[in-house]
mmCIF file of C-alpha atoms in Angstrom:
data_model
loop_
_atom_site.group_PDB
_atom_site.id
_atom_site.type_symbol
_atom_site.label_atom_id
_atom_site.label_comp_id
_atom_site.label_asym_id
_atom_site.label_seq_id
_atom_site.Cartn_x
_atom_site.Cartn_y
_atom_site.Cartn_z
ATOM 1 C CA GLU Q 1 52.929 140.730 29.537
ATOM 2 C CA ALA Q 2 49.207 140.752 28.822
ATOM 3 C CA LEU Q 3 46.276 138.381 29.326
ATOM 4 C CA THR Q 4 42.707 138.642 28.154
ATOM 5 C CA VAL Q 5 39.849 138.222 30.592
ATOM 6 C CA THR Q 6 38.590 135.207 28.627
ATOM 7 C CA SER Q 7 41.997 133.487 28.597
ATOM 8 C CA LEU Q 8 42.376 134.005 32.343
ATOM 9 C CA ALA Q 9 38.871 132.601 32.856
ATOM 10 C CA LEU Q 10 39.910 129.516 30.854
ATOM 11 C CA TYR Q 11 43.035 129.094 32.999
ATOM 12 C CA ARG Q 12 40.822 129.358 36.080
ATOM 13 C CA ARG Q 13 38.635 126.543 34.753
ATOM 14 C CA CYS Q 14 41.403 124.249 33.506
ATOM 15 C CA ARG Q 15 45.131 124.974 33.497
ATOM 16 C CA LEU Q 16 45.780 122.288 30.878
ATOM 17 C CA ALA Q 17 43.173 123.690 28.487
ATOM 18 C CA TYR Q 18 44.871 127.093 28.752
ATOM 19 C CA GLU Q 19 48.254 125.567 27.976
ATOM 20 C CA LEU Q 20 46.918 123.636 24.989
ATOM 21 C CA GLU Q 21 45.144 126.628 23.461
ATOM 22 C CA PHE Q 22 47.241 129.657 24.346
ATOM 23 C CA ILE Q 23 50.752 128.217 24.717
ATOM 24 C CA LYS Q 24 50.789 125.223 22.378
ATOM 25 C CA GLY Q 25 48.349 126.781 19.904
ATOM 26 C CA MET Q 26 46.007 123.824 19.524
ATOM 27 C CA PRO Q 27 42.993 124.638 17.298
ATOM 28 C CA ARG Q 28 39.598 124.970 18.919
ATOM 29 C CA MET Q 29 36.911 122.415 18.160
ATOM 30 C CA ASP Q 30 34.631 125.183 16.925
ATOM 31 C CA ALA Q 31 37.174 126.725 14.586
ATOM 32 C CA GLN Q 32 36.021 127.494 11.054
ATOM 33 C CA TRP Q 33 38.381 124.921 9.583
ATOM 34 C CA GLY Q 34 39.294 121.361 10.403
ATOM 35 C CA LEU Q 35 36.749 119.757 12.706
ATOM 36 C CA GLY Q 36 34.538 122.836 12.534
ATOM 37 C CA GLN Q 37 33.802 122.086 8.894
ATOM 38 C CA LEU Q 38 32.112 118.825 9.879
ATOM 39 C CA GLU Q 39 29.326 120.768 11.576
ATOM 40 C CA GLU Q 40 26.362 122.157 9.687
ATOM 41 C CA GLY Q 41 26.347 125.937 9.653
ATOM 42 C CA ALA Q 42 28.474 128.245 11.747
ATOM 43 C CA ALA Q 43 30.199 127.284 14.966
ATOM 44 C CA GLU Q 44 28.801 128.344 18.333
ATOM 45 C CA THR Q 45 31.344 131.135 18.710
ATOM 46 C CA VAL Q 46 30.308 132.641 15.359
ATOM 47 C CA VAL Q 47 26.630 132.458 16.326
ATOM 48 C CA GLY Q 48 27.502 134.252 19.555
ATOM 49 C CA THR Q 49 29.489 136.892 17.692
ATOM 50 C CA PHE Q 50 26.553 137.424 15.342
ATOM 51 C CA ALA Q 51 24.162 137.972 18.269
ATOM 52 C CA HIS Q 52 26.585 140.467 19.799
ATOM 53 C CA ARG Q 53 26.911 142.359 16.519
ATOM 54 C CA VAL Q 54 23.130 142.560 16.118
ATOM 55 C CA LEU Q 55 22.790 144.062 19.606
ATOM 56 C CA GLU Q 56 25.671 146.443 18.945
ATOM 57 C CA VAL Q 57 23.971 147.787 15.816
ATOM 58 C CA ILE Q 58 20.592 148.105 17.562
ATOM 59 C CA GLY Q 59 21.946 150.038 20.526
ATOM 60 C CA ARG Q 60 19.056 151.971 22.064
ATOM 61 C CA ARG Q 61 16.796 151.899 19.013
ATOM 62 C CA GLY Q 62 14.803 148.880 20.108
ATOM 63 C CA ILE Q 63 12.871 146.231 18.255
ATOM 64 C CA GLU Q 64 12.149 148.368 15.178
ATOM 65 C CA ALA Q 65 15.866 148.283 14.375
ATOM 66 C CA LEU Q 66 16.130 144.479 14.633
ATOM 67 C CA ALA Q 67 15.558 143.549 10.974
ATOM 68 C CA GLY Q 68 18.075 146.067 9.686
ATOM 69 C CA ALA Q 69 20.618 145.116 12.341
ATOM 70 C CA MET Q 70 20.339 141.447 11.352
ATOM 71 C CA LYS Q 71 21.231 142.314 7.735
ATOM 72 C CA ILE Q 72 24.132 144.558 8.718
ATOM 73 C CA ALA Q 73 25.577 141.994 11.148
ATOM 74 C CA ASP Q 74 25.256 139.186 8.593
ATOM 75 C CA ARG Q 75 27.407 141.188 6.159
ATOM 76 C CA SER Q 76 30.164 141.841 8.701
ATOM 77 C CA PRO Q 77 33.598 140.306 7.892
ATOM 78 C CA GLU Q 78 33.633 137.924 10.857
ATOM 79 C CA ILE Q 79 30.201 136.543 9.952
ATOM 80 C CA GLY Q 80 30.261 136.703 6.169
ATOM 81 C CA GLY Q 81 27.095 134.691 5.598
ATOM 82 C CA LYS Q 82 28.359 131.684 7.599
ATOM 83 C CA LEU Q 83 25.083 131.190 9.474
ATOM 84 C CA THR Q 84 22.305 128.976 8.195
ATOM 85 C CA ARG Q 85 18.769 130.308 7.891
ATOM 86 C CA ALA Q 86 17.823 128.369 11.027
ATOM 87 C CA GLN Q 87 20.719 129.887 12.987
ATOM 88 C CA ARG Q 88 19.775 133.408 11.922
ATOM 89 C CA ALA Q 89 16.162 132.733 12.917
ATOM 90 C CA GLU Q 90 17.339 131.467 16.299
ATOM 91 C CA VAL Q 91 19.378 134.606 16.960
ATOM 92 C CA HIS Q 92 16.434 136.738 15.834
ATOM 93 C CA THR Q 93 14.245 135.002 18.434
ATOM 94 C CA TRP Q 94 16.837 135.478 21.184
ATOM 95 C CA VAL Q 95 17.395 139.162 20.491
ATOM 96 C CA GLU Q 96 13.710 139.945 19.990
ATOM 97 C CA GLY Q 97 12.946 138.322 23.328
ATOM 98 C CA TYR Q 98 15.642 140.359 25.065
ATOM 99 C CA LEU Q 99 14.488 143.625 23.501
ATOM 100 C CA ARG Q 100 11.040 143.058 25.013
ATOM 101 C CA THR Q 101 12.351 142.505 28.553
ATOM 102 C CA PRO Q 102 12.243 144.990 31.436
ATOM 103 C CA THR Q 103 16.047 144.690 31.585
ATOM 104 C CA TYR Q 104 16.500 146.210 28.136
ATOM 105 C CA GLY Q 105 13.792 148.768 28.811
ATOM 106 C CA LYS Q 106 15.494 149.851 32.012
ATOM 107 C CA ILE Q 107 18.836 150.270 30.275
ATOM 108 C CA VAL Q 108 17.337 152.315 27.456
ATOM 109 C CA ASP Q 109 15.290 154.444 29.846
ATOM 110 C CA THR Q 110 18.129 155.227 32.257
ATOM 111 C CA ALA Q 111 21.154 155.450 29.951
ATOM 112 C CA GLU Q 112 22.347 158.788 28.661
ATOM 113 C CA HIS Q 113 24.671 156.859 26.359
ATOM 114 C CA LEU Q 114 24.877 153.167 25.473
ATOM 115 C CA ARG Q 115 28.297 152.077 24.260
ATOM 116 C CA SER Q 116 29.070 148.654 22.811
ATOM 117 C CA GLU Q 117 32.247 146.543 22.756
ATOM 118 C CA VAL Q 118 34.050 148.902 25.127
ATOM 119 C CA PRO Q 119 37.740 147.954 25.584
ATOM 120 C CA VAL Q 120 38.919 147.949 29.195
ATOM 121 C CA SER Q 121 42.208 147.061 30.865
ATOM 122 C CA PHE Q 122 44.127 147.306 34.102
ATOM 123 C CA THR Q 123 47.512 146.177 35.413
ATOM 124 C CA ILE Q 124 48.114 143.825 38.311
ATOM 125 C CA ASP Q 125 51.608 142.703 39.354
ATOM 126 C CA GLY Q 126 53.012 143.836 36.034
ATOM 127 C CA VAL Q 127 50.441 141.910 33.997
ATOM 128 C CA VAL Q 128 47.947 143.784 31.823
ATOM 129 C CA ILE Q 129 44.449 142.288 31.961
ATOM 130 C CA GLU Q 130 42.445 143.216 28.846
ATOM 131 C CA GLY Q 131 38.839 142.700 27.844
ATOM 132 C CA LYS Q 132 35.764 144.139 26.167
ATOM 133 C CA VAL Q 133 32.525 145.052 27.881
ATOM 134 C CA ASP Q 134 29.587 144.025 25.684
ATOM 135 C CA ALA Q 135 27.503 147.054 26.642
ATOM 136 C CA LEU Q 136 28.147 149.978 28.959
ATOM 137 C CA ALA Q 137 25.173 152.128 29.867
ATOM 138 C CA GLU Q 138 26.327 155.546 31.080
ATOM 139 C CA MET Q 139 23.645 156.781 33.447
ATOM 140 C CA GLY Q 140 25.005 160.179 34.470
ATOM 141 C CA GLU Q 141 26.981 161.344 37.494
ATOM 142 C CA LYS Q 142 29.725 158.849 36.505
ATOM 143 C CA ARG Q 143 27.346 155.957 37.213
ATOM 144 C CA VAL Q 144 27.487 153.079 34.753
ATOM 145 C CA HIS Q 145 25.683 149.784 34.217
ATOM 146 C CA VAL Q 146 27.744 146.874 32.836
ATOM 147 C CA VAL Q 147 25.872 144.399 30.623
ATOM 148 C CA ASP Q 148 27.392 141.123 29.444
ATOM 149 C CA TYR Q 149 25.585 139.024 26.827
ATOM 150 C CA LYS Q 150 25.869 135.238 26.816
ATOM 151 C CA THR Q 151 24.307 132.879 24.293
ATOM 152 C CA GLY Q 152 24.315 129.971 26.748
ATOM 153 C CA GLY Q 153 22.285 129.599 29.914
ATOM 154 C CA PRO Q 154 23.215 129.954 33.579
ATOM 155 C CA ARG Q 155 24.840 126.930 35.210
ATOM 156 C CA ALA Q 156 25.169 126.047 38.858
ATOM 157 C CA GLU Q 157 28.821 126.405 39.873
ATOM 158 C CA GLN Q 158 30.644 126.602 43.161
ATOM 159 C CA GLY Q 159 31.823 130.101 43.976
ATOM 160 C CA LEU Q 160 31.748 132.648 41.184
ATOM 161 C CA SER Q 161 30.610 131.350 37.820
ATOM 162 C CA ARG Q 162 33.047 131.947 34.972
ATOM 163 C CA TYR Q 163 30.775 134.722 33.717
ATOM 164 C CA GLU Q 164 30.639 136.411 37.131
ATOM 165 C CA PHE Q 165 34.435 136.137 37.348
ATOM 166 C CA GLN Q 166 34.741 137.948 34.021
ATOM 167 C CA ILE Q 167 32.296 140.667 35.059
ATOM 168 C CA GLY Q 168 34.272 141.157 38.271
ATOM 169 C CA LEU Q 169 37.397 141.911 36.239
ATOM 170 C CA TYR Q 170 35.503 144.284 33.943
ATOM 171 C CA CYS Q 171 34.218 146.118 37.012
ATOM 172 C CA GLU Q 172 37.727 146.428 38.453
ATOM 173 C CA ALA Q 173 38.998 147.845 35.166
ATOM 174 C CA LEU Q 174 36.195 150.421 35.174
ATOM 175 C CA ARG Q 175 36.876 151.290 38.819
ATOM 176 C CA ARG Q 176 40.502 152.051 38.047
ATOM 177 C CA ASN Q 177 39.622 154.020 34.926
ATOM 178 C CA ARG Q 178 36.659 155.970 36.317
ATOM 179 C CA GLY Q 179 37.426 156.156 40.017
ATOM 180 C CA ARG Q 180 34.446 154.099 41.182
ATOM 181 C CA LEU Q 181 32.836 150.733 40.650
ATOM 182 C CA PRO Q 182 29.891 150.415 38.269
ATOM 183 C CA ALA Q 183 26.537 151.018 39.921
ATOM 184 C CA GLU Q 184 25.067 147.837 38.419
ATOM 185 C CA ALA Q 185 26.052 144.752 36.437
ATOM 186 C CA THR Q 186 23.802 142.332 34.590
ATOM 187 C CA LEU Q 187 24.376 139.003 32.869
ATOM 188 C CA VAL Q 188 21.923 138.505 29.996
ATOM 189 C CA TYR Q 189 21.475 134.878 28.888
ATOM 190 C CA LEU Q 190 20.002 135.398 25.448
ATOM 191 C CA SER Q 191 19.052 131.827 24.522
ATOM 192 C CA ALA Q 192 17.573 131.159 27.956
ATOM 193 C CA GLY Q 193 15.643 134.441 28.021
ATOM 194 C CA GLU Q 194 17.024 135.284 31.469
ATOM 195 C CA ALA Q 195 18.853 138.193 33.026
ATOM 196 C CA THR Q 196 20.690 138.044 36.346
ATOM 197 C CA GLY Q 197 21.907 140.958 38.401
ATOM 198 C CA VAL Q 198 25.467 140.598 39.680
ATOM 199 C CA PRO Q 199 26.450 142.090 43.081
ATOM 200 C CA VAL Q 200 29.205 144.410 41.939
ATOM 201 C CA GLU Q 201 31.323 144.987 45.046
ATOM 202 C CA SER Q 202 31.504 141.421 46.354
ATOM 203 C CA THR Q 203 31.952 139.915 42.882
ATOM 204 C CA THR Q 204 34.791 142.289 42.067
ATOM 205 C CA GLN Q 205 36.518 141.589 45.379
ATOM 206 C CA VAL Q 206 36.376 137.808 44.978
ATOM 207 C CA ALA Q 207 37.431 137.976 41.310
ATOM 208 C CA MET Q 208 40.483 140.050 42.201
ATOM 209 C CA GLU Q 209 41.451 137.744 45.067
ATOM 210 C CA GLU Q 210 41.244 134.796 42.702
ATOM 211 C CA THR Q 211 43.228 136.640 40.037
ATOM 212 C CA ASP Q 212 46.118 137.174 42.450
ATOM 213 C CA LYS Q 213 46.295 133.410 43.047
ATOM 214 C CA LEU Q 214 45.846 132.532 39.378
ATOM 215 C CA LEU Q 215 48.737 134.750 38.322
ATOM 216 C CA GLU Q 216 50.975 133.129 40.945
ATOM 217 C CA GLU Q 217 50.087 129.675 39.632
ATOM 218 C CA LEU Q 218 50.557 130.758 36.021
ATOM 219 C CA ARG Q 219 54.011 132.138 36.775
ATOM 220 C CA ALA Q 220 54.869 128.878 38.558
ATOM 221 C CA GLY Q 221 53.944 126.923 35.423
ATOM 222 C CA ASP Q 222 50.954 125.091 36.852
ATOM 223 C CA PHE Q 223 49.228 123.488 33.865
ATOM 224 C CA GLY Q 224 47.527 120.601 35.579
ATOM 225 C CA HIS Q 225 44.293 119.086 34.319
ATOM 226 C CA CYS Q 226 41.178 120.263 36.176
ATOM 227 C CA ARG Q 227 38.496 117.653 35.642
ATOM 228 C CA GLY Q 228 34.898 118.831 35.723
ATOM 229 C CA PRO Q 229 31.568 118.798 33.875
ATOM 230 C CA TRP Q 230 32.989 121.324 31.410
ATOM 231 C CA CYS Q 231 35.347 118.696 29.943
ATOM 232 C CA ALA Q 232 32.708 117.468 27.497
ATOM 233 C CA HIS Q 233 32.511 120.981 26.018
ATOM 234 C CA CYS Q 234 36.207 121.920 26.174
ATOM 235 C CA PRO Q 235 37.271 123.661 22.947
ATOM 236 C CA VAL Q 236 40.605 121.784 22.868
ATOM 237 C CA ARG Q 237 39.389 118.382 24.083
ATOM 238 C CA THR Q 238 40.674 116.598 20.988
ATOM 239 C CA ALA Q 239 44.228 117.426 22.105
ATOM 240 C CA CYS Q 240 43.662 116.517 25.775
ATOM 241 C CA GLU Q 241 45.069 113.211 26.992
ATOM 242 C CA TYR Q 242 42.232 112.949 29.541
ATOM 243 C CA ALA Q 243 39.362 113.576 27.131
ATOM 244 C CA SER Q 244 38.704 109.928 26.309
ATOM 245 C CA GLN Q 245 38.442 108.843 29.955
ATOM 246 C CA ASP Q 246 35.064 110.372 30.772
ATOM 247 C CA ASP Q 247 33.143 113.614 30.524
ATOM 248 C CA GLY Q 248 34.504 114.817 33.853
ATOM 249 C CA SER Q 249 31.203 114.634 35.718
ATOM 250 C CA GLU Q 250 31.589 112.785 38.963
#
């Protein structure tokens, strides 16, 4: 049995949304067919993938590699020219802004190696938790810096945000693989031009405690609706019986 970090994060947010997408196979609102075709240009997930690919190609080479990386990423199979000119310009602005930040400079200056899209996994109670770290800066002496790129902005949430929860699981996977927790972890909000340091030890501990409970609930078949402000942006809201009631904000 295996779960991805993103699917577990969705279950944490709304059990019903997880059931609709991952068990019943309902299409996402931002899919590249069906409802997604009603939108101009590429869906948000494709824009995010494009930004990730651009950063992957750039690596440690900095802003001089941006133009070439944009062309390479645009030709990748998952992008395939889906973005409009305005969307490409938007991603260019996001990435250029990030490349000029002290956060990027610090990573480039301190990393002996910068790896992108690093697969990680670990097993808990017989369940394999799998994910990909956007960027892993190897700083020597087995010290690493985890970087996670998000195209949205930070949102106020009770407890760990969904992004912090995901980083906590990445950190646990790295601890089990490398024998120690990452030295640092950073969430980079590309469109907002912000970067937030994540306290590694406490975030990992809370994320693992929550994961224990989530797996118990998943095994018990808990697929109840979890109303919240995220309902208006739920990728499977068209299949949700509660979606027409309100946007979940109380």
